PDB file of C-alpha atoms and ligand atoms in Angstrom:
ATOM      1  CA  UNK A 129    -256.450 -13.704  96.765  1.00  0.00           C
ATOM      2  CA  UNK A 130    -256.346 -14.835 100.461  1.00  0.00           C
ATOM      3  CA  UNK A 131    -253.558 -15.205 102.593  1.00  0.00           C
ATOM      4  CA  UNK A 132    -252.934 -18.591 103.667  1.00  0.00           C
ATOM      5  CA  UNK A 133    -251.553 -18.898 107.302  1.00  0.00           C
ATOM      6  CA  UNK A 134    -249.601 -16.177 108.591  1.00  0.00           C
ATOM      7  CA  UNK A 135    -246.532 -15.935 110.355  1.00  0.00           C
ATOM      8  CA  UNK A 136    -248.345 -16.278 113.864  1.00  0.00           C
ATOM      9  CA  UNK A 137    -249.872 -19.171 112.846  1.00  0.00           C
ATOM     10  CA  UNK A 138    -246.826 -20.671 112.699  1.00  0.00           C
ATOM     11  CA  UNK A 139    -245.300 -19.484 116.141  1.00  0.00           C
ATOM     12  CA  UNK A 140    -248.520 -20.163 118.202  1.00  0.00           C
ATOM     13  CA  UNK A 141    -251.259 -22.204 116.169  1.00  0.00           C
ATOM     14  CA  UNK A 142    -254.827 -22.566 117.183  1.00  0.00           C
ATOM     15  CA  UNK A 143    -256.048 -26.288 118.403  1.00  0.00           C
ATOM     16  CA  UNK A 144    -257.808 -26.229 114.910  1.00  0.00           C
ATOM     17  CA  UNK A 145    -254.892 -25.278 113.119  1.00  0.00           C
ATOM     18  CA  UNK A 146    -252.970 -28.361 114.613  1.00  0.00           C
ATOM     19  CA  UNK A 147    -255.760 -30.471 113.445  1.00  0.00           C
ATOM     20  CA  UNK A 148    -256.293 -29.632 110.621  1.00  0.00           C
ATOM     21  CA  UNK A 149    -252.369 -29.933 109.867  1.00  0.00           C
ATOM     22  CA  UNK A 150    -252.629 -33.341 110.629  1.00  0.00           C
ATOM     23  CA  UNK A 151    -255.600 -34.299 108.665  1.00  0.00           C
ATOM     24  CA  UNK A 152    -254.718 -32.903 105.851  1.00  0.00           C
ATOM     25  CA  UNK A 153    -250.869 -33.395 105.432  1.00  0.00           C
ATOM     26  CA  UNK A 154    -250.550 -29.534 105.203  1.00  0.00           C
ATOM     27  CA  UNK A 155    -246.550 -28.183 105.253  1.00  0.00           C
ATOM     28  CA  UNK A 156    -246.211 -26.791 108.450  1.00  0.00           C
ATOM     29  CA  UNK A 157    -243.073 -24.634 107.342  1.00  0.00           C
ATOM     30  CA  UNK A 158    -243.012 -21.180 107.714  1.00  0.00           C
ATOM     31  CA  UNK A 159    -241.371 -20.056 104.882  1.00  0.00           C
ATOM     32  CA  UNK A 160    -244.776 -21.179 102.726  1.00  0.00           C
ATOM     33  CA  UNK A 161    -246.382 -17.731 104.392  1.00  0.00           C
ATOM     34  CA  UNK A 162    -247.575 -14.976 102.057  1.00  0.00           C
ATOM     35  CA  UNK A 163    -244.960 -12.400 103.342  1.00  0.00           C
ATOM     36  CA  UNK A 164    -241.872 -14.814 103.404  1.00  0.00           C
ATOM     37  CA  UNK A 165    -243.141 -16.070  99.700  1.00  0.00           C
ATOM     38  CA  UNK A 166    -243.603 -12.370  98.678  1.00  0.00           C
ATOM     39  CA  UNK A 167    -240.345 -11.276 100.023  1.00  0.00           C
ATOM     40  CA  UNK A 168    -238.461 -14.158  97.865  1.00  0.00           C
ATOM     41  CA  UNK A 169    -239.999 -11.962  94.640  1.00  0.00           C
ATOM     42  CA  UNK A 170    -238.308  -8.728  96.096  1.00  0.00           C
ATOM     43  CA  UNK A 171    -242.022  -7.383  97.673  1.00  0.00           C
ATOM     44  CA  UNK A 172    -242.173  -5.237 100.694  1.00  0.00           C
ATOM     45  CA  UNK A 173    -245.896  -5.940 102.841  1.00  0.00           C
ATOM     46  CA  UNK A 174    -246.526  -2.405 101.721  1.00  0.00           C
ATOM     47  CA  UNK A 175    -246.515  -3.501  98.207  1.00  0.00           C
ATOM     48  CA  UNK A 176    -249.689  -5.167  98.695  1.00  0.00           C
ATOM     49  CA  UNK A 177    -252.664  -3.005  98.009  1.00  0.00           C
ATOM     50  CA  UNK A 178    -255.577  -4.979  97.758  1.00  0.00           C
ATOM     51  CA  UNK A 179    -256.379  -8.821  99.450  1.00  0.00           C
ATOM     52  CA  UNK A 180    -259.430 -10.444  98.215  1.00  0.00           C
ATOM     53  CA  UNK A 181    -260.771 -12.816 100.196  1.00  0.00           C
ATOM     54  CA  UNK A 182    -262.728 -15.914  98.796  1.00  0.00           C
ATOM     55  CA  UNK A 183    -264.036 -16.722 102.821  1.00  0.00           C
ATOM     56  CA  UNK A 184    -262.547 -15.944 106.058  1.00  0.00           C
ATOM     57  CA  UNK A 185    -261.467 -19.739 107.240  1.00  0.00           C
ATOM     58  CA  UNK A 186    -258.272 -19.264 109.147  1.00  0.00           C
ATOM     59  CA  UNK A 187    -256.187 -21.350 106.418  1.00  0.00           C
ATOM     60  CA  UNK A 188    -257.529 -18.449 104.055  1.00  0.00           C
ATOM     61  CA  UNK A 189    -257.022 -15.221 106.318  1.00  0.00           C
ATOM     62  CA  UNK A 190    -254.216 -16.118 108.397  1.00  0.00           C
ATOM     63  CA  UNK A 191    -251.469 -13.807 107.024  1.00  0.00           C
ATOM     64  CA  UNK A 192    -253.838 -10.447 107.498  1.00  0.00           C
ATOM     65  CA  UNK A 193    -252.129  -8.989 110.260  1.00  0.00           C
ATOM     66  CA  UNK A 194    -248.935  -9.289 108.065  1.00  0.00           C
ATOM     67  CA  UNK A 195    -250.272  -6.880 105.553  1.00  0.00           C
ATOM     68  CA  UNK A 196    -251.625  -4.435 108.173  1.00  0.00           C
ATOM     69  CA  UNK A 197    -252.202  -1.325 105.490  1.00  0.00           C
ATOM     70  CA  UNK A 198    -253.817  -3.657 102.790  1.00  0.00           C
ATOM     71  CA  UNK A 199    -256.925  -3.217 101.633  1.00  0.00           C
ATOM     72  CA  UNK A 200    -258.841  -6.525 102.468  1.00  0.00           C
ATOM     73  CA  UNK A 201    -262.183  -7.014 100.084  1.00  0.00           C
ATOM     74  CA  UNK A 202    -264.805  -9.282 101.539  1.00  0.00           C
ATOM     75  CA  UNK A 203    -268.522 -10.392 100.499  1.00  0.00           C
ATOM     76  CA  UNK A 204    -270.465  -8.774 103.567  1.00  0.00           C
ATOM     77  CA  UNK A 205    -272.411 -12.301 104.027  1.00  0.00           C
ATOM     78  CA  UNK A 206    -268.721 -13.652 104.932  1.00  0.00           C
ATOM     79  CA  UNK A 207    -268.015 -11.212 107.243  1.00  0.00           C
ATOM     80  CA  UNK A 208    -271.201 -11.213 108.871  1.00  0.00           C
ATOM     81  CA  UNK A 209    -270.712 -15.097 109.401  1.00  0.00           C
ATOM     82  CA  UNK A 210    -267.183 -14.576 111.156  1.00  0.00           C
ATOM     83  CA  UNK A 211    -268.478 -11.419 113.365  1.00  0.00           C
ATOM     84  CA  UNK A 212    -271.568 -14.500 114.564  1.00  0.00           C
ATOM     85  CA  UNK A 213    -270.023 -17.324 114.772  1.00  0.00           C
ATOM     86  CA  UNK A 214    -271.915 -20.145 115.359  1.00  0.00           C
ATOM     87  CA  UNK A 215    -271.633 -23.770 116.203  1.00  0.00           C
ATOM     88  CA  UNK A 216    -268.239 -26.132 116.810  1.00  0.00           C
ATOM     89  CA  UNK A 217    -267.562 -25.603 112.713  1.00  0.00           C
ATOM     90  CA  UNK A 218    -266.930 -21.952 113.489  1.00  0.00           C
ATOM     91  CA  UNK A 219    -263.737 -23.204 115.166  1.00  0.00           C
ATOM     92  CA  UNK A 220    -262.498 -22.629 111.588  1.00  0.00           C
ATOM     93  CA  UNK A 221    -263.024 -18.314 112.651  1.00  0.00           C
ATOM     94  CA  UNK A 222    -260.239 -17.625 114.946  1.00  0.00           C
ATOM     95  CA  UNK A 223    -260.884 -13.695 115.851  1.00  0.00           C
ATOM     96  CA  UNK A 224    -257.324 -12.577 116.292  1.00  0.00           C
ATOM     97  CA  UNK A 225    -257.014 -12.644 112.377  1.00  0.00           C
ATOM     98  CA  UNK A 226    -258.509  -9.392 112.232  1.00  0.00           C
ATOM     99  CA  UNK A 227    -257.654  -8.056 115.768  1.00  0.00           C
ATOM    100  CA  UNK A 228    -255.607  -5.551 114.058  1.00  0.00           C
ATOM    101  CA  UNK A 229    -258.647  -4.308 112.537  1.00  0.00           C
ATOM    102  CA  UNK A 230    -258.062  -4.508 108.714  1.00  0.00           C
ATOM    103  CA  UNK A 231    -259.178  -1.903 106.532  1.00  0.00           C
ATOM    104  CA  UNK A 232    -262.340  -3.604 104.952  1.00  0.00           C
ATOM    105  CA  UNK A 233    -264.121  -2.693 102.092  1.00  0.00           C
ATOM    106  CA  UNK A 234    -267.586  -4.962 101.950  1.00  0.00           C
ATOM    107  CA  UNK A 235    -269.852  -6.213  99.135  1.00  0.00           C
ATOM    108  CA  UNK A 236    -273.391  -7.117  98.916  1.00  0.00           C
ATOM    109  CA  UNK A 237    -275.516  -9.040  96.049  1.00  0.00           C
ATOM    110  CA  UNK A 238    -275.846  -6.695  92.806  1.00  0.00           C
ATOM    111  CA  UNK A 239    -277.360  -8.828  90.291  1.00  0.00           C
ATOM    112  CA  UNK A 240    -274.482  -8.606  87.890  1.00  0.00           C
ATOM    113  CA  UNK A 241    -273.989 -12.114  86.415  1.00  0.00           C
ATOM    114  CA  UNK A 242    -270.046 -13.179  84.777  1.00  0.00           C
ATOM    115  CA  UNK A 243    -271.236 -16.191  82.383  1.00  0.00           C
ATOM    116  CA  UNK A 244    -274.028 -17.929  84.099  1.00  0.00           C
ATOM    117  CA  UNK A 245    -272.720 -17.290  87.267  1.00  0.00           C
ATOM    118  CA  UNK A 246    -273.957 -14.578  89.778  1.00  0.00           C
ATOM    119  CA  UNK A 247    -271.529 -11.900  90.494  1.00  0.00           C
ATOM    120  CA  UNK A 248    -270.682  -8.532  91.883  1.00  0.00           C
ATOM    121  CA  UNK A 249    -268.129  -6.434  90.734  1.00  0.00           C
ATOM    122  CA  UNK A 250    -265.069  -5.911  92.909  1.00  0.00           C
ATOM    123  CA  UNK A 251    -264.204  -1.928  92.643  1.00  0.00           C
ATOM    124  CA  UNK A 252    -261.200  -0.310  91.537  1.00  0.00           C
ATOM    125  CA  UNK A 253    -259.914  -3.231  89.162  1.00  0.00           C
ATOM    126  CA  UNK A 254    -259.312  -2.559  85.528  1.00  0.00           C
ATOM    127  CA  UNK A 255    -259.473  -4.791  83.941  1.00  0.00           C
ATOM    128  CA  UNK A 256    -261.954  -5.951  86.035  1.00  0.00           C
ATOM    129  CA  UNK A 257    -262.718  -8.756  88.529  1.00  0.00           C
ATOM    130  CA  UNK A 258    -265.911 -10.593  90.400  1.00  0.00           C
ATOM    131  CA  UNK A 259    -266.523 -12.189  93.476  1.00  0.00           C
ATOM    132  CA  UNK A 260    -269.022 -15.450  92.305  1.00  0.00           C
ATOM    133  CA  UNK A 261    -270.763 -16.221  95.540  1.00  0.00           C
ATOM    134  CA  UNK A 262    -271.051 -19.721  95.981  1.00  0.00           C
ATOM    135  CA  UNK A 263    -272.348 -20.363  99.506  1.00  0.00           C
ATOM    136  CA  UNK A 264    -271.912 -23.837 101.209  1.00  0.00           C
ATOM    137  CA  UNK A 265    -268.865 -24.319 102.555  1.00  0.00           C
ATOM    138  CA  UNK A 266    -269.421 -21.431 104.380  1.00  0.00           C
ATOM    139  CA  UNK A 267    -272.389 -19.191 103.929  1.00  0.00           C
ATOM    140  CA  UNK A 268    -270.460 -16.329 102.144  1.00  0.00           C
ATOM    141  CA  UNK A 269    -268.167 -18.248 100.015  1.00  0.00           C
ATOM    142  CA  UNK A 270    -267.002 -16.800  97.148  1.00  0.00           C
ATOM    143  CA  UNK A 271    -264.736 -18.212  93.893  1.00  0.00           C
ATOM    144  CA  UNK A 272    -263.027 -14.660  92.287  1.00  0.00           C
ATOM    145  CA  UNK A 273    -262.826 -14.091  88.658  1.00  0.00           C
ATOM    146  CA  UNK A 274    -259.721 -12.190  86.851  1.00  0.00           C
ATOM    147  CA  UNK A 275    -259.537 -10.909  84.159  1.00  0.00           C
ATOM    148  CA  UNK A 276    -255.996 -10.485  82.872  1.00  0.00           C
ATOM    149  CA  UNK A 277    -254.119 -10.024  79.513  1.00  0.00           C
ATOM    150  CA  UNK A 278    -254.253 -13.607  78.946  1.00  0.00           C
ATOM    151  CA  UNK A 279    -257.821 -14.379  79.698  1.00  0.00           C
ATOM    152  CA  UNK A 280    -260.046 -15.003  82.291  1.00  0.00           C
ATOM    153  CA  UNK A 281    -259.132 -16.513  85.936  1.00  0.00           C
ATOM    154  CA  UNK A 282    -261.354 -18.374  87.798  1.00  0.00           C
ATOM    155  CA  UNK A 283    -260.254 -19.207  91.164  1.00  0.00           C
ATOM    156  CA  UNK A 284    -263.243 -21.328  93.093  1.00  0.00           C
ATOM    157  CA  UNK A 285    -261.813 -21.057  96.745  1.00  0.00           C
ATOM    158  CA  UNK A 286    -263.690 -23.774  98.519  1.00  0.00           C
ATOM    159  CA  UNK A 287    -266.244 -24.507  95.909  1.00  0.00           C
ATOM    160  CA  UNK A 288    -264.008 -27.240  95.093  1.00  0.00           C
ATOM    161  CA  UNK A 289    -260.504 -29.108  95.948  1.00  0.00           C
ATOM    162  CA  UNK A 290    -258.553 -31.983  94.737  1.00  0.00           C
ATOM    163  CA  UNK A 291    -256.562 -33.601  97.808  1.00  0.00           C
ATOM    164  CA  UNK A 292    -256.529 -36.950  95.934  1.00  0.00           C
ATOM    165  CA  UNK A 293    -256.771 -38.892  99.046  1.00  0.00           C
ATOM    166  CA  UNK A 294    -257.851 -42.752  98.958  1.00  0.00           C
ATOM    167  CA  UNK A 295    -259.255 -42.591 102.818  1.00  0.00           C
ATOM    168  CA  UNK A 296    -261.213 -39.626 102.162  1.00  0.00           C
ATOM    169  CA  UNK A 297    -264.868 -40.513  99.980  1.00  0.00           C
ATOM    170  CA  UNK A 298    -266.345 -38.566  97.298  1.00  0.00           C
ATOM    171  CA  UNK A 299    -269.104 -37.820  99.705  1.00  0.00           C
ATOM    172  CA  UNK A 300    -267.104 -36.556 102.716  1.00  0.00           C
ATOM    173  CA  UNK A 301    -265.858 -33.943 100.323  1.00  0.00           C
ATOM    174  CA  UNK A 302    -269.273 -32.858  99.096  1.00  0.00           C
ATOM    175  CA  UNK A 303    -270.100 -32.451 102.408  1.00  0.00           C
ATOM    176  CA  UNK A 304    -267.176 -30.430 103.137  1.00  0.00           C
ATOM    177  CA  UNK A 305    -267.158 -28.550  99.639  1.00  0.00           C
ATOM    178  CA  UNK A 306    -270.741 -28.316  98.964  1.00  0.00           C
ATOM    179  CA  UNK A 307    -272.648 -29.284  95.367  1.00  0.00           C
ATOM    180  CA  UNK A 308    -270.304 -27.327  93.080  1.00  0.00           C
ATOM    181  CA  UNK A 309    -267.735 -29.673  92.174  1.00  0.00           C
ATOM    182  CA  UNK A 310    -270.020 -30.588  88.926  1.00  0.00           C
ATOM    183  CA  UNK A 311    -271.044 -27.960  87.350  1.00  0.00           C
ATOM    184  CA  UNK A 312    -267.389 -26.755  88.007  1.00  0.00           C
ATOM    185  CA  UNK A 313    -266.007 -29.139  85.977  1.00  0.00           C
ATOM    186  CA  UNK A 314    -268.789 -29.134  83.248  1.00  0.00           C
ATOM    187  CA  UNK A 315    -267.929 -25.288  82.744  1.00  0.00           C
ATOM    188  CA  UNK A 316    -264.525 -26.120  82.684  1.00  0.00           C
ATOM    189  CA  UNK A 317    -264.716 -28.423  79.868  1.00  0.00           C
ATOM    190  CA  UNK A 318    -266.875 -25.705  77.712  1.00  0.00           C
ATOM    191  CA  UNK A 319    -264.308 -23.251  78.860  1.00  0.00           C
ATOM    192  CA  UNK A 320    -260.842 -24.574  78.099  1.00  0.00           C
ATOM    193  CA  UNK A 321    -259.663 -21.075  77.699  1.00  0.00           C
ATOM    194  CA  UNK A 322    -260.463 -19.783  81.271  1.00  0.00           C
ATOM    195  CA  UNK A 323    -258.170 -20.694  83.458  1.00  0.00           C
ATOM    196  CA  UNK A 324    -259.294 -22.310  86.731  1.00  0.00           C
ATOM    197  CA  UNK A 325    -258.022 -23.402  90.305  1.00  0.00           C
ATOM    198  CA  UNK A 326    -259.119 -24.247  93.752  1.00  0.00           C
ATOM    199  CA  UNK A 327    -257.561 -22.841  96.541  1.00  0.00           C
ATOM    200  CA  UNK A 328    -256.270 -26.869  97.481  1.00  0.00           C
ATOM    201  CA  UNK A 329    -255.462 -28.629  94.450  1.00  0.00           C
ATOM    202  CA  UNK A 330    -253.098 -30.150  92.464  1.00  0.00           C
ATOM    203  CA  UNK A 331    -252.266 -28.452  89.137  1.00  0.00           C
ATOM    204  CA  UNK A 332    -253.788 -30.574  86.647  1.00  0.00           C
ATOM    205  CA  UNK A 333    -257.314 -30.194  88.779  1.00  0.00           C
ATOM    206  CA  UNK A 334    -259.266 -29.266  86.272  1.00  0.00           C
ATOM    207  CA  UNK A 335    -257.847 -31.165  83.709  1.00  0.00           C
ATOM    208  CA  UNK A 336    -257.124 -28.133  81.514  1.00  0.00           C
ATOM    209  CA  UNK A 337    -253.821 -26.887  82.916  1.00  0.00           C
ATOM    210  CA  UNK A 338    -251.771 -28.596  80.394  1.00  0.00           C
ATOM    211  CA  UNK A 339    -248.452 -26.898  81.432  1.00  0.00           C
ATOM    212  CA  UNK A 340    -248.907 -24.816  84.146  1.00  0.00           C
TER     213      UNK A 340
HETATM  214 ZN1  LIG B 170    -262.545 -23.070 104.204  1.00  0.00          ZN
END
């Protein structure tokens, strides 16, 4: 799921990518890129056949172009949103992340739900997984849920985040995150067996990741 920054990011960031470096306290180090990461575990790029993306924000899509025959999934609303961008907040699409044309596979609205929440299926996954569209922090944001041998896996992208920050209010990160954050934690607590995270927290986020 995603890519984080990618190794160009590192040798030539955007303006935005300094910036936001800054503001949040993000490691600037090189080695935290998917490909260096993977490599660590013994994985070639090519290993990598599928990259599901929860939005296309350049902290989220960065590494793309190290994966170059990947498989990248995306909710067609995202995309669409990158391809127009609009306004200074679209300073957060930076379009040499897909200059090397990934091979895309796109998703619209089904109906499908996965618990309450809308969903669509992501194809070729057994067992299977959803994108849960959850537009706000950017119009086709999506959390991604797994199913694996030990239960579900929720992962709510930028639905919600945990940066545990004293200078930054409760409302500056609703503005940022969008109205999830709630109902996110409510379904957490009647869900202690699904297993959730945001794509920037800390590991007791959710307050059910006793161990992990
Ligand atoms: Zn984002």
């Amino acid at each position: 799921m995603d890519t984080g920054l990618g190794l160009q990011d590192y040798a030539n960031p955007t303006w935005f990518t300094q910036f936001f470096r800054i503001v949040s306290y993000m490691p600037f180090d090189s080695n935290e890129a998917a490909i260096n990461q993977l490599s660590r575990y013994g994985y070639k790029p090519e290993d990598v056949k599928h990259i599901i993306l929860t939005h296309m924000h350049f902290d989220h899509i960065g590494g793309l172009s190290d994966f170059p025959y990947t498989k990248v999934h995306v909710y067609k609303k995202e995309y669409d949103a990158f391809i127009h961008r609009k306004g200074i907040i679209s300073a957060a699409y930076v379009p040499r992340h897909i200059a090397h044309k990934p091979y895309f596979e796109f998703y619209e609205d089904t109906g499908e739900t996965w618990f309450e929440f809308d969903a669509i299926k992501i194809n070729g996954f057994d067992p299977e997984m959803y994108f849960i569209p959850m537009p706000y922090h950017t119009v086709g944001m999506c959390g991604i849920a797994i199913k694996t041998e030990g239960g579900w896996h929720f992962h709510c992208g930028d639905a919600a985040a945990d940066l545990r920050r004293d200078d930054v209010p409760g409302w500056m990160m609703s503005l940022i995150l969008g109205p999830y954050m709630p109902r996110l934690r409510e379904f957490s607590a009647r869900h202690p067996e699904i297993h959730m995270t945001a794509s920037h927290m800390f590991l007791d986020f959710f307050g059910n990741q006793a161990g992990a």
